[in-house]
XYZ file of C-alpha atoms in Angstrom:
81
model
C -15.474 10.670 -16.140
C -11.833 9.729 -16.013
C -10.356 8.898 -12.606
C -6.818 8.970 -11.241
C -6.108 6.223 -8.737
C -3.661 7.210 -6.022
C -1.689 5.147 -3.522
C -0.391 6.769 -0.310
C 2.798 5.666 1.389
C 2.235 6.751 4.959
C -0.716 8.074 6.883
C 0.601 10.286 9.672
C -0.173 13.976 10.042
C 0.675 14.873 6.428
C -0.901 11.777 4.907
C -4.160 12.194 6.803
C -4.211 15.895 5.940
C -3.738 15.222 2.229
C -6.369 12.446 2.343
C -8.832 14.792 4.086
C -8.202 17.542 1.535
C -8.792 15.179 -1.385
C -11.927 13.869 0.251
C -13.329 17.251 1.200
C -12.449 18.928 -2.153
C -13.145 16.003 -4.455
C -16.068 17.631 -6.219
C -14.145 20.905 -6.674
C -11.183 19.002 -8.159
C -13.491 17.170 -10.556
C -15.074 20.378 -11.714
C -11.776 22.189 -12.262
C -9.714 19.480 -13.954
C -12.355 17.051 -15.107
C -10.818 14.078 -13.286
C -11.953 12.199 -10.239
C -9.112 11.538 -7.719
C -9.476 8.251 -5.812
C -7.125 7.180 -3.030
C -7.308 3.416 -3.513
C -4.627 2.103 -1.182
C -2.730 3.429 1.817
C 0.399 1.861 3.225
C 0.478 1.829 7.070
C 2.086 -0.345 9.743
C -1.178 -1.568 11.278
C -4.092 -1.562 8.847
C -6.443 -2.846 11.537
C -6.163 0.539 13.262
C -7.867 2.190 10.283
C -10.781 -0.126 9.638
C -13.305 2.531 10.551
C -11.456 5.475 8.984
C -12.398 4.973 5.334
C -14.007 8.215 4.148
C -13.505 7.321 0.502
C -15.313 4.091 -0.319
C -12.500 2.989 -2.619
C -9.728 3.152 0.029
C -8.085 0.074 1.545
C -5.267 0.055 4.071
C -2.341 -2.344 3.751
C 0.878 -3.150 5.582
C 2.510 -4.432 2.393
C 4.183 -1.680 0.390
C 4.222 -4.048 -2.603
C 0.415 -3.883 -2.720
C 0.794 -0.293 -3.896
C 4.069 -0.320 -5.807
C 3.168 -3.378 -7.851
C -0.508 -2.535 -8.523
C -0.870 -1.647 -12.196
C -4.200 0.089 -11.547
C -2.556 2.794 -9.437
C -1.665 5.847 -11.519
C 0.174 7.892 -8.895
C 2.064 7.091 -5.697
C 2.312 9.830 -3.045
C 5.025 9.401 -0.364
C 4.044 11.106 2.844
C 6.146 9.314 5.410
């Protein structure tokens, strides 16, 4: 199955909410559009604060915005700052 890799810029109220919705509804999204949505990287100020937050196995947190913007594997960047 095809997957869409997503990078989030920000992880406050809106970012966490969007992440939770994608996590909770991942199977429904796959069934409806035939694509798996993976949040692969999230830009935050202090990644160490989120070490235990990973609900999607593929997610890593970074304090370098370049890690998202310059990653050729990321298909979509979502700004939620």
